[in-house]
Coordinates of C-alpha atoms and ligand atoms in Angstrom, one line a residue:
X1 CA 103.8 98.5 112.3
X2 CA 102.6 95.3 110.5
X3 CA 100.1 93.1 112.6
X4 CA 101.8 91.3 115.4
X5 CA 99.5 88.3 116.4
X6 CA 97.3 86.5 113.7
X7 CA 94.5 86.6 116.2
X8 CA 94.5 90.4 115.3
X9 CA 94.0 89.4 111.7
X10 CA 91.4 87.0 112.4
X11 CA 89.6 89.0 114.5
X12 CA 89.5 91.5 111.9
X13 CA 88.7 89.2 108.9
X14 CA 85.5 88.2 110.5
X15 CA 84.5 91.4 111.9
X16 CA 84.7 93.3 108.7
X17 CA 83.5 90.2 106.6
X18 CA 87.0 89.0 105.0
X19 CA 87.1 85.5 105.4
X20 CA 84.4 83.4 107.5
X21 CA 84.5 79.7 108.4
X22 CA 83.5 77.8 105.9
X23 CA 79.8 75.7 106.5
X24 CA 79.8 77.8 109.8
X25 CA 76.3 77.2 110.6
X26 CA 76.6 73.3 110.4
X27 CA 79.6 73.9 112.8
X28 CA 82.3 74.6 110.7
X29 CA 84.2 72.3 108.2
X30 CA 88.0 72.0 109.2
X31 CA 90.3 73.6 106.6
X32 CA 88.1 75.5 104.4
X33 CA 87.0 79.1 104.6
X34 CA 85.1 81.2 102.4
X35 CA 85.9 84.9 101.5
X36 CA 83.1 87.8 102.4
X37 CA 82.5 90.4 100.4
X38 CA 85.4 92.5 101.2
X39 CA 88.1 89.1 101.0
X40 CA 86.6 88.1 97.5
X41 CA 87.4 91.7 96.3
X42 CA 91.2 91.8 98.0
X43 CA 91.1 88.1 96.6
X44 CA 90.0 89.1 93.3
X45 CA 93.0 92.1 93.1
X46 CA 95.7 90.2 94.2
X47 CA 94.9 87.6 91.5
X48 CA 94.7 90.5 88.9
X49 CA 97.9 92.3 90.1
X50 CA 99.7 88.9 89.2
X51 CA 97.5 88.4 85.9
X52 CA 98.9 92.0 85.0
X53 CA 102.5 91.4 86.1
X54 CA 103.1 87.9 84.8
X55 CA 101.2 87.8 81.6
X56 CA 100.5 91.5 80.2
X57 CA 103.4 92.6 80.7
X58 CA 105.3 90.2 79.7
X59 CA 106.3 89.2 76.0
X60 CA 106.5 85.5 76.9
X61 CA 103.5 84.3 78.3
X62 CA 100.1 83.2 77.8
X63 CA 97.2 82.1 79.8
X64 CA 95.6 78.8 80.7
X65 CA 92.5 77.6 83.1
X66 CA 91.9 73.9 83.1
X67 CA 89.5 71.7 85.2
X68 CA 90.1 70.8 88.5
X69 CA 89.1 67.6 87.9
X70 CA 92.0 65.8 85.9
X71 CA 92.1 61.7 84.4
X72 CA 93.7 59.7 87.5
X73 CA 96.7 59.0 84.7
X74 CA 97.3 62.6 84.7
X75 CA 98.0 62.2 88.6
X76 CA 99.7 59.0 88.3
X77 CA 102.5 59.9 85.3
X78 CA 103.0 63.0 87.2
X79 CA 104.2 61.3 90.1
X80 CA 101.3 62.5 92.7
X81 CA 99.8 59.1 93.0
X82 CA 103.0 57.5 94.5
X83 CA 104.4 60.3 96.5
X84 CA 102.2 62.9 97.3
X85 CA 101.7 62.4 100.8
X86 CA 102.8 63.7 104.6
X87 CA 104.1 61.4 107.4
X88 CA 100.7 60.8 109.1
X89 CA 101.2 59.3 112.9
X90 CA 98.4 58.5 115.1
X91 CA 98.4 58.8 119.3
X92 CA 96.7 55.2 120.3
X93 CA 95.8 57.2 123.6
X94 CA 92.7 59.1 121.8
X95 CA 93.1 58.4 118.3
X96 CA 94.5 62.2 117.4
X97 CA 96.4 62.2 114.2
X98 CA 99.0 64.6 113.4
X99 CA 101.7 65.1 110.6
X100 CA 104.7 63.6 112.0
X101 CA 106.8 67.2 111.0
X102 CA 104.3 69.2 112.7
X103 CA 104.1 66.9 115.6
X104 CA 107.8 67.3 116.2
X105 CA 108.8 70.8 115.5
X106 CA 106.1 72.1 117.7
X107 CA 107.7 70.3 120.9
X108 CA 109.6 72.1 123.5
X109 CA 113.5 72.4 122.1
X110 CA 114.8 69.9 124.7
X111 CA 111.9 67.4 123.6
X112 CA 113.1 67.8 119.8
X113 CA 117.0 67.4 120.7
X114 CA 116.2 64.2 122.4
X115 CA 113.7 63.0 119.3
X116 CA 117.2 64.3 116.9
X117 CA 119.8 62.3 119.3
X118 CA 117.6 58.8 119.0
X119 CA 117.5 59.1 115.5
X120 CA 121.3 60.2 115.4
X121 CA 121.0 63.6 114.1
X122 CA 121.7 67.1 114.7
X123 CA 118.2 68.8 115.8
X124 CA 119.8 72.1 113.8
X125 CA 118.9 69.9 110.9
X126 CA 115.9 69.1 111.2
X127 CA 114.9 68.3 107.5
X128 CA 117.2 65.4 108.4
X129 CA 115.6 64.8 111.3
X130 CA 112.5 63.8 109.6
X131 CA 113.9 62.4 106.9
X132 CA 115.5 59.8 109.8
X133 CA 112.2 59.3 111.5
X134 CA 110.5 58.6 108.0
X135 CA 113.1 56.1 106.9
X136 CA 112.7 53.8 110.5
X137 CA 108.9 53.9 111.3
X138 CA 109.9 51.5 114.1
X139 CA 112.4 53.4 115.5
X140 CA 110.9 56.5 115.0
X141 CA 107.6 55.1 117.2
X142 CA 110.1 54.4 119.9
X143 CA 112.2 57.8 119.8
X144 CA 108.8 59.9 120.1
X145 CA 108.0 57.7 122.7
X146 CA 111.5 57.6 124.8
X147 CA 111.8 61.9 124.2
X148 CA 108.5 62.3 126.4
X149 CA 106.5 64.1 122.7
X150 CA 103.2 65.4 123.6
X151 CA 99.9 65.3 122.2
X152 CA 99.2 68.8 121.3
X153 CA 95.7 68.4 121.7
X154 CA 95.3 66.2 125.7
X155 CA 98.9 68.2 126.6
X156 CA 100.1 64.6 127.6
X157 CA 102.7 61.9 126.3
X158 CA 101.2 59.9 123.5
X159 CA 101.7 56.6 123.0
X160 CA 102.5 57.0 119.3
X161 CA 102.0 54.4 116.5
X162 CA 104.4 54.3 113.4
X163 CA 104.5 56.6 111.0
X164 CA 103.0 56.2 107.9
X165 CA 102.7 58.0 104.5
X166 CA 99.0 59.5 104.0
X167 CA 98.4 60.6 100.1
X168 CA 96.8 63.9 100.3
X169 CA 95.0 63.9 96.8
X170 CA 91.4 64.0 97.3
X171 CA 89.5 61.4 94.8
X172 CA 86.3 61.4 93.7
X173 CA 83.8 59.2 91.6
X174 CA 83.0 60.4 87.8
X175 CA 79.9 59.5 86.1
X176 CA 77.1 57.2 86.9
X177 CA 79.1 54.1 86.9
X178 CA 80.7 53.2 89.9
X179 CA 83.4 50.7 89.0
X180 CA 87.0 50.6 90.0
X181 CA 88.1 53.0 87.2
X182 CA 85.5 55.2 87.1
X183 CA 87.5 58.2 89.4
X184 CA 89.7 61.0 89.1
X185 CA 91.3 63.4 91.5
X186 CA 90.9 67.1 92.2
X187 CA 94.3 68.0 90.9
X188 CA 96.4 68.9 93.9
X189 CA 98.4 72.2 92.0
X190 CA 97.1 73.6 89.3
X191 CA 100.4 73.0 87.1
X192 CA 99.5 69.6 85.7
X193 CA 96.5 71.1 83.6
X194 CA 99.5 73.2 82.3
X195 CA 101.5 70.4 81.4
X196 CA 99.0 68.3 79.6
X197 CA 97.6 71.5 77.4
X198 CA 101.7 72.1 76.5
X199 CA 101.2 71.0 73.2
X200 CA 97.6 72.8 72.4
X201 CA 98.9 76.1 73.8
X202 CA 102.2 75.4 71.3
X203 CA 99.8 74.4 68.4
X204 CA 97.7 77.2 69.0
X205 CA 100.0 80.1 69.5
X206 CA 103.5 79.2 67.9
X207 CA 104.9 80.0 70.8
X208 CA 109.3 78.6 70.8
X209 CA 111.0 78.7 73.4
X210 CA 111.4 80.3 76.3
X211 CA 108.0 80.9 77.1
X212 CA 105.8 80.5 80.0
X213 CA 101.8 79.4 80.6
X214 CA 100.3 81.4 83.7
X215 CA 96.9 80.0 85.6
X216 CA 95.5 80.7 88.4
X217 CA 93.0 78.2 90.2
X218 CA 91.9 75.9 92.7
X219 CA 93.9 73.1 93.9
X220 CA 92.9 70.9 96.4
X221 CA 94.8 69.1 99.1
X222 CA 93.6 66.6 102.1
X223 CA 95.9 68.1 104.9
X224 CA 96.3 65.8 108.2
X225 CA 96.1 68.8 110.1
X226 CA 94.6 71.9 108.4
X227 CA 95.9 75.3 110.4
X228 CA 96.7 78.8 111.0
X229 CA 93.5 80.2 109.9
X230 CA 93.8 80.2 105.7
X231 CA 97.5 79.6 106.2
X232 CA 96.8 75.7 105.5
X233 CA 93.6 74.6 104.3
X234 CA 92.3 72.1 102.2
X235 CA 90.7 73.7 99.2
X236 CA 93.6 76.6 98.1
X237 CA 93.8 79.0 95.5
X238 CA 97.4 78.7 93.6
X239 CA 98.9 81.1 90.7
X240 CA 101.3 79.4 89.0
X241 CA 103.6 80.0 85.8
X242 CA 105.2 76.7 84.2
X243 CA 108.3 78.6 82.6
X244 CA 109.8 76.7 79.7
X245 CA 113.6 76.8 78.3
X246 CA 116.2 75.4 76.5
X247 CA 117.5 72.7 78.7
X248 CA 120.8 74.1 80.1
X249 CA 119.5 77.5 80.5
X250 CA 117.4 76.6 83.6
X251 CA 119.6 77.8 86.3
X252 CA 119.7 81.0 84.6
X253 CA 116.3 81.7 84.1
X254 CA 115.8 80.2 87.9
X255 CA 117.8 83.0 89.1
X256 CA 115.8 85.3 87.0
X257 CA 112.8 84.2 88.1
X258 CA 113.6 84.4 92.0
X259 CA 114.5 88.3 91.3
X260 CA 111.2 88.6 89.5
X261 CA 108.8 87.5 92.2
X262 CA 110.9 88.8 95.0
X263 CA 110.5 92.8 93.2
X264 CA 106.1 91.7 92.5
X265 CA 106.3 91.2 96.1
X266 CA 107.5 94.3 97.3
X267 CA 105.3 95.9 94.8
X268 CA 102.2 94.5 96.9
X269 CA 104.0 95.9 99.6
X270 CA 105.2 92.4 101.1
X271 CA 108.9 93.8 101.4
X272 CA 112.1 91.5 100.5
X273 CA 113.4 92.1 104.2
X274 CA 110.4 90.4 105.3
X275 CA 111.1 87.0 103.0
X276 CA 113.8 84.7 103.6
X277 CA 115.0 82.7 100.8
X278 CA 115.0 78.9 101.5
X279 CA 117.4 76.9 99.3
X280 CA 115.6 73.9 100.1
X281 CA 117.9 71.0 100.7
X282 CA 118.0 67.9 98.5
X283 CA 116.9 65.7 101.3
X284 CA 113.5 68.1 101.4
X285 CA 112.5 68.6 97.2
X286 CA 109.8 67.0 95.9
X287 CA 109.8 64.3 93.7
X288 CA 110.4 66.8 90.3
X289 CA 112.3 69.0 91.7
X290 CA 116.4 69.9 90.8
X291 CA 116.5 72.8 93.0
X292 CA 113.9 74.7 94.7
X293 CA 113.8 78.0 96.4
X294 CA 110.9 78.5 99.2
X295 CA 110.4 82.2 99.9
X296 CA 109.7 82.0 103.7
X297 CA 107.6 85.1 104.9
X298 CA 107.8 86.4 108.3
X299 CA 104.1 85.7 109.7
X300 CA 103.1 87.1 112.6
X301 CA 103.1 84.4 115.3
X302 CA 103.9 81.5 112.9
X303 CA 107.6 83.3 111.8
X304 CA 109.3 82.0 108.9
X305 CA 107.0 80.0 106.6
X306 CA 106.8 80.0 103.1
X307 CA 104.7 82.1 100.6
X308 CA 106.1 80.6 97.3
X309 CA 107.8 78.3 96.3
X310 CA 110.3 78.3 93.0
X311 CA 111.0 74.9 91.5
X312 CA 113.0 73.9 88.8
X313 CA 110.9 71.4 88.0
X314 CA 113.8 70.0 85.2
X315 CA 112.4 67.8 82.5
X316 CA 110.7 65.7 84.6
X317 CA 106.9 66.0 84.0
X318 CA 106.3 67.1 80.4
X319 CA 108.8 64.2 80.1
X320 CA 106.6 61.5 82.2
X321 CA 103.8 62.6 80.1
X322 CA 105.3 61.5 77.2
X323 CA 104.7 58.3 75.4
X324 CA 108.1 56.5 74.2
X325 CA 110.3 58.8 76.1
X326 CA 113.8 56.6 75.3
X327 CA 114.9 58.7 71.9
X328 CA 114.7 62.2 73.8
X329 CA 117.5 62.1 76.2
X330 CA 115.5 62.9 79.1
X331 CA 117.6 64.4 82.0
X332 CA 115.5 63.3 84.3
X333 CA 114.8 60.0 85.3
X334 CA 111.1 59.2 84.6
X335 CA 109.2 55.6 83.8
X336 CA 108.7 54.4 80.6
X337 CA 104.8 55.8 79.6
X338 CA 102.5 53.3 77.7
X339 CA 99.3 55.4 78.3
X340 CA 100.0 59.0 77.0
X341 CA 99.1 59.5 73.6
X342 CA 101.7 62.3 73.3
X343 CA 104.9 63.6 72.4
X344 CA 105.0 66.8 74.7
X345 CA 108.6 68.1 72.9
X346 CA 109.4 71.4 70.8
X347 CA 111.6 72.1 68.6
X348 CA 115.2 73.4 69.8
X349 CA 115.6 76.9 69.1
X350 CA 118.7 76.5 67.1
X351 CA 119.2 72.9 66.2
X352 CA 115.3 72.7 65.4
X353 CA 115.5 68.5 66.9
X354 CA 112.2 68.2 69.3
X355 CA 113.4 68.9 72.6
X356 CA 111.6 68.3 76.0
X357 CA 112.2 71.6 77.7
X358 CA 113.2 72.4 81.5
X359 CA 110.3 73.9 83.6
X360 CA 110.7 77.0 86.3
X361 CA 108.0 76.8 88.0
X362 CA 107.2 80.1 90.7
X363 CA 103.9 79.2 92.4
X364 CA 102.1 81.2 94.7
X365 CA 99.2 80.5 96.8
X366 CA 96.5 83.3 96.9
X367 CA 95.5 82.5 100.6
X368 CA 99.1 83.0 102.0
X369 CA 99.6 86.0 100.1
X370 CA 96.3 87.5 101.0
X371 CA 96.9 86.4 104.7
X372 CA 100.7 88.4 104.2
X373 CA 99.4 91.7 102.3
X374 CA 97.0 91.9 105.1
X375 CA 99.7 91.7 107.9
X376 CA 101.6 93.9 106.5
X377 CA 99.0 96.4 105.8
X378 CA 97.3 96.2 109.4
X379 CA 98.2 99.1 111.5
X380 CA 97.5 100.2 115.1
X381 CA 98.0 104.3 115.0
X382 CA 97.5 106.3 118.1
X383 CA 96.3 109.7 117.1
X384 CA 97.0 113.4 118.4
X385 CA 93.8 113.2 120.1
X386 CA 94.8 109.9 122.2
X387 CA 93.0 108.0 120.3
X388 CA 93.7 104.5 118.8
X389 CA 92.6 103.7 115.6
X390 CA 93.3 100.6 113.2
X391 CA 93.9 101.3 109.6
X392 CA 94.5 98.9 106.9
X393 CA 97.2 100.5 104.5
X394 CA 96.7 98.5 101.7
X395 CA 98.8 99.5 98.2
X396 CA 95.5 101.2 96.6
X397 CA 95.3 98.5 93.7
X398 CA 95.0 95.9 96.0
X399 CA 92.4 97.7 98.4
X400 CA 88.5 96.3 98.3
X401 CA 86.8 99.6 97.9
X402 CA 88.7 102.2 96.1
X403 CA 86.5 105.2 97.3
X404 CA 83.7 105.3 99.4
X405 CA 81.1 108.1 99.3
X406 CA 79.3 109.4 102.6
X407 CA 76.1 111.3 102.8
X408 CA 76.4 113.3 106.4
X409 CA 72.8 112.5 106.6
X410 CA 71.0 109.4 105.6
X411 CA 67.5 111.1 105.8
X412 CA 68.6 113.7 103.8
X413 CA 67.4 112.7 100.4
X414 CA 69.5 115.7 98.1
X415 CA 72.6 114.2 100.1
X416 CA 71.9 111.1 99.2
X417 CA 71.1 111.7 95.7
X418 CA 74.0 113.7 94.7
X419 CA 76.5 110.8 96.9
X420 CA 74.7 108.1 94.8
X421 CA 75.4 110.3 91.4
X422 CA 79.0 110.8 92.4
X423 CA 79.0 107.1 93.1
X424 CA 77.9 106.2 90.3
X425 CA 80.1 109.0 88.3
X426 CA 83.8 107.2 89.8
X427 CA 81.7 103.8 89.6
X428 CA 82.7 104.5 85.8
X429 CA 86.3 105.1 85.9
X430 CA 86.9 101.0 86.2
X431 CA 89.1 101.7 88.9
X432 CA 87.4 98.9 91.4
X433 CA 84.5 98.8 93.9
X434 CA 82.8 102.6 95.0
X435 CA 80.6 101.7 97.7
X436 CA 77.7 104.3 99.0
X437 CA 77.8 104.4 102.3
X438 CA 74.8 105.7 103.8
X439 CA 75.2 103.9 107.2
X440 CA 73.8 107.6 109.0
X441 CA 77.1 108.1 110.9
X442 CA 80.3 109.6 109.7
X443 CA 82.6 108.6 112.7
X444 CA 81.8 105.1 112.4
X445 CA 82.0 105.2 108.6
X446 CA 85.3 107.0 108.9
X447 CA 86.8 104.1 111.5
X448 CA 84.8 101.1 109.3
X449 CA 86.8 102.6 106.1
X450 CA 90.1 102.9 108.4
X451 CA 90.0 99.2 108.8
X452 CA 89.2 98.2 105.2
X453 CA 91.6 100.1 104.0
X454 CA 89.7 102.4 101.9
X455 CA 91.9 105.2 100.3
X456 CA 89.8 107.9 100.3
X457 CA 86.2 109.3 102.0
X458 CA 84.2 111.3 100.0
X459 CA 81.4 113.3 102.4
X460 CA 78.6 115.0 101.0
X461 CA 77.6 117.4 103.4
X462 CA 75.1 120.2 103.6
X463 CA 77.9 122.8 102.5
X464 CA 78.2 121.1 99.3
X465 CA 74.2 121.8 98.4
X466 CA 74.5 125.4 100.0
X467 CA 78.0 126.0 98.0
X468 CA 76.0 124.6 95.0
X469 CA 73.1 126.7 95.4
X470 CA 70.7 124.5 95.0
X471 CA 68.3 125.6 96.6
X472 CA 68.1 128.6 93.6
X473 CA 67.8 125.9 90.8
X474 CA 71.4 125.4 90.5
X475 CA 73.1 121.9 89.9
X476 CA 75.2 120.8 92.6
X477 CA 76.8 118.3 90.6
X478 CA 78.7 120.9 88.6
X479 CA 79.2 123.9 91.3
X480 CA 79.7 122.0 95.0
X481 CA 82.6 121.2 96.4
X482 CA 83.1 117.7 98.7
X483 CA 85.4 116.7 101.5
X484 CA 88.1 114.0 100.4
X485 CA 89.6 112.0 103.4
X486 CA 93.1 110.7 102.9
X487 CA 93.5 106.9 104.6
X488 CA 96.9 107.5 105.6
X489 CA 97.5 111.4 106.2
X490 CA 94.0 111.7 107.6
X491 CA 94.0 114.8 105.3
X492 CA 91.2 116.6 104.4
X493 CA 90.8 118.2 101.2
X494 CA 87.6 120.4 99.6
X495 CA 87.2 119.5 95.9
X496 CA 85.3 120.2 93.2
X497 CA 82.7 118.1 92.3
X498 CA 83.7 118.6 89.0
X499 CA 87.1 117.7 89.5
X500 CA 86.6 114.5 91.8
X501 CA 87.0 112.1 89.4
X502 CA 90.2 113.3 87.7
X503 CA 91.5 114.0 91.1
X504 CA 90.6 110.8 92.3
X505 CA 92.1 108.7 88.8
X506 CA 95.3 110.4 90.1
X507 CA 95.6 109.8 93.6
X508 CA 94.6 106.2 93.1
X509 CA 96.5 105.2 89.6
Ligands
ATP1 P1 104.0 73.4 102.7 O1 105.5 72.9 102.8 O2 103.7 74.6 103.5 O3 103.0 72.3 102.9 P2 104.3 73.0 99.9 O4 105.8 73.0 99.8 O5 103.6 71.7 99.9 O6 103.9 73.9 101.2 P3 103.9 73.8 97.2 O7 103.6 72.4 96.8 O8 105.2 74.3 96.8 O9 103.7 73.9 98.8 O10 102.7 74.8 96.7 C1 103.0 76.1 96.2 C2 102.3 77.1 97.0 O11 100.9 76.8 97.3 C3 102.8 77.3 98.4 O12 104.0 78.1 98.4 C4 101.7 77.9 99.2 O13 101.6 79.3 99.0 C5 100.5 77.3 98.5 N1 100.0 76.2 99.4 C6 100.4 74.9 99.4 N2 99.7 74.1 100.2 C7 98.8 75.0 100.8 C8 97.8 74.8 101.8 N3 97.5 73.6 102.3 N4 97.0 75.9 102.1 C9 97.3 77.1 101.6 N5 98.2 77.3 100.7 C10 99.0 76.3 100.3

């Protein structure tokens, strides 16, 4: 049984040193977390089980990290500086500001119907909702007003200003000089640093089309109202592929791409009748967007929110990059450029004319899908002895410590020795993180791993030196035999010290 609360999860994530707050000790900082030394490591497999999927093996691909920090005309062509921003509303009562979406969808259903009915809607819709309340700031002051919405923080009516659009791109001063146009922005998805290396990655790799540039990296956005633990935060972690074809095969290769990351999904065991598939509706796409599918994941206590999203980002931005854009037939409408200083086309693969290709763009945040593979791994087992334990059942690729090898006795220092040269022995394998874990006691060791979700135990216990006999000279390295714990089965297995490692490559390939 998956988690069913996210305090569960966040109770665990601190216990066991996940995730903490981030700048805790100064009181926190509101939307950013940092990742302890097991979250780093379940951080740092996810990201490499999409590495290995998306660009090894694949025959299309290639690789790509670019700065964070990106030329503000980078962020203006792409469209960000004009319309990257949330419906920001303020409650004059005590100055609270919420997103307006937020605000409204987390009212009680009657309070919502009578928000819909003001603005002439159908609160089944309630894209359309917002868009309404957007459109008539005005209006939409009064209808929040009239419907009796709620300050989620003081539990009473607000009196609520107009609505307003609030950029979330976070800018910041470059250089010593501090005039007007000395700034940039902390790029707000990693997929613009894809667009403007297009042409490098082309140059450099004679790469034709279709092909695709993978990155993952920060990407940071100034949330109204950060939430939901790393669900929404500030500073993310994004893995995104900018997937380029021959205009006119886009839907296509949408499709194909929807199958794709529903199957790497399931392979992190994030199954496809957990995800609902969101064919966002016009009124809803971003500004580059011909079609989009949101792949909504089942949280627990948050239900239906998305994961991914799959864009088909159409011509739109290597197009607004380019300078002179009239002679290419652009299929989407973008402005006139004067700044770029490039022509970001390639040549069609049969007529050999530059073309500007159509972008599929799948792009995945590393938080959500951390904060998913651990609800779905996180278990509460009652055991034959009446016991409850909790045991994280992470796919083995994705689990922080592959193995972790016990001495039964910390003071014990042939245990420890021979647990520290086994250690070191699977250490070698490259199969992740072996941890010694010389803690002194096995219960605990055994319920610490359990919630981890550590794949196997390895206890070296006084049997193993007695089996070995090393106590007449001999090497216990070569003749003793260990226990191996299975996560899952609870199984307990005597192996050969000899054999461990090949036994272990095995179990966790
Ligand atoms: P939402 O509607 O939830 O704000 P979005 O539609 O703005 O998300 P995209 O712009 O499509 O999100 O970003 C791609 C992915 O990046 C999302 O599917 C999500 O996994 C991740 N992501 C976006 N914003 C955040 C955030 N504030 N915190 C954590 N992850 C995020």
């Amino acid at each position: 049984m998956p988690a069913t609360s996210m305090e569960e999860l966040v109770s665990l994530c601190k216990r066991r040193g996940f995730i903490f707050q981030g700048s805790e000790i100064y009181g926190g900082l509101q939307g950013f977390y940092d990742y302890g030394p097991l979250g780093v490591e379940l951080k740092n497999n996810i990201k490499a089980a999409w590495w290995r999927a998306n660009v090894y093996e694949r025959d299309d691909m290639e690789g790509l990290d670019a700065s964070i920090i990106m030329h503000r005309q980078v962020l203006r062509h792409s469209g960000h500086e004009a319309t990257f921003s949330d419906p920001m509303i303020d409650n004059r009562k005590n100055n609270k500001r919420y997103r307006l979406d937020h605000l409204v969808k987390d009212q009680k259903a009657d309070v919502i119907a009578k928000v819909a009915e003001a603005m002439g809607q159908s609160a089944e819709n309630f894209p359309a909702v917002v868009a309404a309340l957007n459109a008539s700031p005005a209006q939409a002051s009064q209808a929040l007003k009239d419907a009796g919405v709620r300050d989620p923080f003081s539990g009473e009516v607000g009196d609520w200003t107009e609505p307003k659009p609030f950029n979330m791109m976070f800018k910041t001063t470059i250089g010593p000089v501090a005039d007007d146009e000395s700034y940039g922005y902390l790029r707000p998805e990693t997929a613009q640093g894809i667009f403007t290396n297009f042409k490098n990655v082309v140059d450099s790799t004679s790469r034709r089309l279709p092909f695709g540039i993978a990155q993952i990296g920060k990407a940071f956005r100034n949330e109204i109202t950060p939430r939901n633990f790393i669900f929404r935060v500030r500073e993310l972690e994004q893995m995104e592929i900018e997937f380029f074809v021959v205009p006119g095969t886009d839907e296509e290769w949408h499709e194909h791409w929807l199958e794709r990351r529903l199957s790497w999904w399931e392979a992190q065991g994030v199954p496809r009748s957990k995800i609902e598939i969101l064919d966002v509706p016009k009124e809803d796409l971003a500004h580059y967007s011909k079609r989009t599918y949101d792949l909504m994941y089942d949280y627990p206590t948050l239900g239906h929110e998305e994961i991914e999203g799959i864009a088909n980002r159409s011509d739109y931005d290597l197009g607004s990059h380019t300078k002179n854009q009239s002679e290419l037939g652009l299929v989407a409408n973008v402005e006139e450029n004067l700044d770029s200083i490039a022509k970001l086309t390639i040549p069609h693969p049969e007529t050999n004319k530059p073309v500007v290709p159509f972008v599929i763009e799948p792009s995945a945040g590393v938080d959500r899908a951390l904060l998913a593979v651990l609800s779905e791994a996180f278990t509460k087992e009652t055991l034959e002895n009446g016991n409850e334990r909790i045991v994280l059942k992470l796919r083995p690729h994705l689990a922080p410590i592959k193995v972790a090898v016990i001495p039964l006795a910390r003071n014990k220092a042939e245990l420890v020795e021979l647990a520290r040269s086994i250690k070191n022995d699977l250490q070698k394998l490259g199969l992740g993180r072996i941890l010694l874990e010389d803690s002194g006691n096995i219960g605990k060791a055994y319920r610490r791993h359990d919630e981890v979700g550590t794949p196997y135990c390895v206890t070296v216990d006084f049997d193993t030196i007695g089996q070995s006999g090393a106590d007449r000279g001999e090497d216990a390295s070569l003749t003793g035999t260990v226990t191996v714990r299975d996560r899952d089965t609870l199984a307990q297995e005597r192996v050969k010290i000899s054999e461990l490692t090949a036994y272990l490559q095995a179990k966790l390939k």
